[in-house]
mmCIF file of C-alpha atoms in Angstrom:
data_model
loop_
_atom_site.group_PDB
_atom_site.id
_atom_site.type_symbol
_atom_site.label_atom_id
_atom_site.label_comp_id
_atom_site.label_asym_id
_atom_site.label_seq_id
_atom_site.Cartn_x
_atom_site.Cartn_y
_atom_site.Cartn_z
ATOM 1 C CA MET A 1 86.025 82.565 107.444
ATOM 2 C CA SER A 2 83.911 84.307 104.848
ATOM 3 C CA ALA A 3 85.199 86.363 101.957
ATOM 4 C CA THR A 4 83.528 89.407 103.523
ATOM 5 C CA VAL A 5 85.486 88.994 106.757
ATOM 6 C CA LEU A 6 88.716 88.441 104.831
ATOM 7 C CA LEU A 7 88.116 91.578 102.792
ATOM 8 C CA ALA A 8 87.207 93.558 105.917
ATOM 9 C CA VAL A 9 90.407 92.431 107.671
ATOM 10 C CA GLY A 10 92.421 93.618 104.682
ATOM 11 C CA VAL A 11 90.669 96.982 104.399
ATOM 12 C CA LEU A 12 90.732 97.637 108.137
ATOM 13 C CA GLY A 13 94.376 96.545 108.288
ATOM 14 C CA GLY A 14 95.168 99.140 105.640
ATOM 15 C CA LEU A 15 93.286 101.808 107.574
ATOM 16 C CA GLY A 16 95.142 100.817 110.725
ATOM 17 C CA ALA A 17 98.470 101.142 108.918
ATOM 18 C CA VAL A 18 97.527 104.619 107.691
ATOM 19 C CA GLY A 19 96.505 105.560 111.241
ATOM 20 C CA ARG A 20 99.872 104.314 112.514
ATOM 21 C CA PHE A 21 101.700 106.338 109.873
ATOM 22 C CA VAL A 22 99.787 109.511 110.758
ATOM 23 C CA LEU A 23 100.119 109.218 114.558
ATOM 24 C CA ASP A 24 103.771 108.147 114.450
ATOM 25 C CA GLY A 25 104.594 111.070 112.173
ATOM 26 C CA ALA A 26 102.678 113.591 114.283
ATOM 27 C CA VAL A 27 104.291 112.470 117.544
ATOM 28 C CA SER A 28 107.769 112.166 116.035
ATOM 29 C CA ALA A 29 107.528 115.680 114.565
ATOM 30 C CA ARG A 30 106.784 117.091 118.021
ATOM 31 C CA THR A 31 109.424 115.216 119.979
ATOM 32 C CA ALA A 32 113.146 115.673 119.862
ATOM 33 C CA GLY A 33 115.849 113.135 120.436
ATOM 34 C CA ARG A 34 116.479 109.558 119.487
ATOM 35 C CA PHE A 35 113.752 107.909 121.577
ATOM 36 C CA PRO A 36 111.057 106.441 119.263
ATOM 37 C CA ALA A 37 108.115 108.235 120.893
ATOM 38 C CA GLY A 38 105.898 107.863 117.823
ATOM 39 C CA THR A 39 106.101 104.079 117.853
ATOM 40 C CA LEU A 40 105.538 104.078 121.613
ATOM 41 C CA ALA A 41 102.377 106.204 121.218
ATOM 42 C CA VAL A 42 101.057 103.910 118.513
ATOM 43 C CA ASN A 43 101.709 100.706 120.420
ATOM 44 C CA LEU A 44 100.349 102.007 123.736
ATOM 45 C CA SER A 45 97.154 103.305 122.165
ATOM 46 C CA GLY A 46 96.797 100.033 120.248
ATOM 47 C CA ALA A 47 97.260 97.977 123.427
ATOM 48 C CA PHE A 48 94.597 100.087 125.130
ATOM 49 C CA VAL A 49 92.090 99.633 122.296
ATOM 50 C CA LEU A 50 92.779 95.910 122.005
ATOM 51 C CA GLY A 51 92.259 95.623 125.774
ATOM 52 C CA LEU A 52 89.024 97.564 125.374
ATOM 53 C CA PHE A 53 87.837 95.102 122.733
ATOM 54 C CA ALA A 54 88.729 92.165 124.982
ATOM 55 C CA GLY A 55 87.009 93.718 127.977
ATOM 56 C CA ALA A 56 83.898 94.362 125.930
ATOM 57 C CA ALA A 57 83.954 90.628 125.032
ATOM 58 C CA LEU A 58 84.331 91.267 121.323
ATOM 59 C CA HIS A 59 84.549 87.887 119.631
ATOM 60 C CA GLY A 60 84.029 86.067 116.372
ATOM 61 C CA ASP A 61 84.076 88.032 113.150
ATOM 62 C CA ALA A 62 84.018 91.394 114.953
ATOM 63 C CA SER A 63 87.181 90.411 116.840
ATOM 64 C CA ARG A 64 88.867 89.268 113.653
ATOM 65 C CA MET A 65 87.994 92.412 111.746
ATOM 66 C CA LEU A 66 88.724 94.953 114.473
ATOM 67 C CA GLY A 67 91.375 93.188 116.563
ATOM 68 C CA THR A 68 93.326 91.420 113.842
ATOM 69 C CA GLY A 69 92.581 93.811 110.985
ATOM 70 C CA LEU A 70 92.393 97.326 112.375
ATOM 71 C CA ILE A 71 94.597 97.050 115.472
ATOM 72 C CA GLY A 72 96.904 94.459 113.913
ATOM 73 C CA GLY A 73 97.554 96.865 111.039
ATOM 74 C CA TYR A 74 97.892 99.786 113.437
ATOM 75 C CA THR A 75 100.359 98.436 116.001
ATOM 76 C CA THR A 76 103.889 97.406 115.163
ATOM 77 C CA PHE A 77 106.000 94.944 117.089
ATOM 78 C CA SER A 78 108.607 94.713 114.349
ATOM 79 C CA THR A 79 109.303 98.451 114.211
ATOM 80 C CA TRP A 80 109.541 98.589 118.013
ATOM 81 C CA ALA A 81 112.032 95.702 118.035
ATOM 82 C CA LEU A 82 114.101 97.185 115.215
ATOM 83 C CA GLU A 83 114.176 100.664 116.771
ATOM 84 C CA SER A 84 115.268 99.188 120.102
ATOM 85 C CA HIS A 85 117.966 97.139 118.358
ATOM 86 C CA ARG A 86 119.201 100.130 116.357
ATOM 87 C CA LEU A 87 119.510 102.237 119.494
ATOM 88 C CA GLY A 88 121.784 99.540 120.927
ATOM 89 C CA GLU A 89 123.809 99.319 117.708
ATOM 90 C CA ASP A 90 124.253 103.089 117.740
ATOM 91 C CA GLY A 91 125.683 102.985 121.254
ATOM 92 C CA GLU A 92 122.452 104.133 122.894
ATOM 93 C CA VAL A 93 122.119 100.902 124.913
ATOM 94 C CA ALA A 94 120.429 102.590 127.876
ATOM 95 C CA LEU A 95 117.901 104.285 125.583
ATOM 96 C CA GLY A 96 117.209 100.995 123.805
ATOM 97 C CA ALA A 97 116.713 99.214 127.118
ATOM 98 C CA LEU A 98 114.464 102.042 128.282
ATOM 99 C CA ASN A 99 112.384 101.654 125.124
ATOM 100 C CA VAL A 100 111.964 97.937 125.807
ATOM 101 C CA ALA A 101 111.127 98.394 129.490
ATOM 102 C CA VAL A 102 108.762 101.345 129.048
ATOM 103 C CA SER A 103 106.978 99.742 126.102
ATOM 104 C CA LEU A 104 106.439 96.461 127.918
ATOM 105 C CA PHE A 105 105.378 97.975 131.230
ATOM 106 C CA LEU A 106 103.140 100.713 129.854
ATOM 107 C CA GLY A 107 101.784 98.361 127.176
ATOM 108 C CA LEU A 108 100.574 95.991 129.877
ATOM 109 C CA VAL A 109 99.110 98.894 131.848
ATOM 110 C CA ALA A 110 97.351 100.214 128.732
ATOM 111 C CA ALA A 111 95.902 96.785 127.890
ATOM 112 C CA TRP A 112 94.744 96.347 131.506
ATOM 113 C CA ALA A 113 93.141 99.811 131.542
ATOM 114 C CA GLY A 114 91.401 99.192 128.225
ATOM 115 C CA ARG A 115 90.123 95.836 129.413
ATOM 116 C CA ALA A 116 88.838 97.340 132.665
ATOM 117 C CA LEU A 117 87.020 100.054 130.723
ATOM 118 C CA GLY A 118 85.646 97.477 128.295
ATOM 119 C CA HIS A 119 84.246 95.445 131.200
ATOM 120 C CA ALA A 120 82.596 98.589 132.572
ATOM 121 C CA LEU A 121 80.822 99.386 129.294
#
């Protein structure tokens, strides 16, 4: 891996993290309740875009920079897992389970849809 690719992954990862922060905040400000809708929106849109990249047969350095850097910095498995766990700890077991189920199911659908669109392009 070249220094240019490494630098690009770092810069794009930072941009992805800022994008996650902005979208999560915007969605969370508009939704009420304990369900982590902001994280769900981030992860579903990230799964769609990553599927799009895969469907478009993005590979090599472009895949590393955009898939690993940008989308890797944008999506967040750890926050999703922690939010689901915290809902359970706070007695919101059904809401935590719903977060897990909805995220997994819709995440797969989003990745599939993105991949299908990527193939069509």
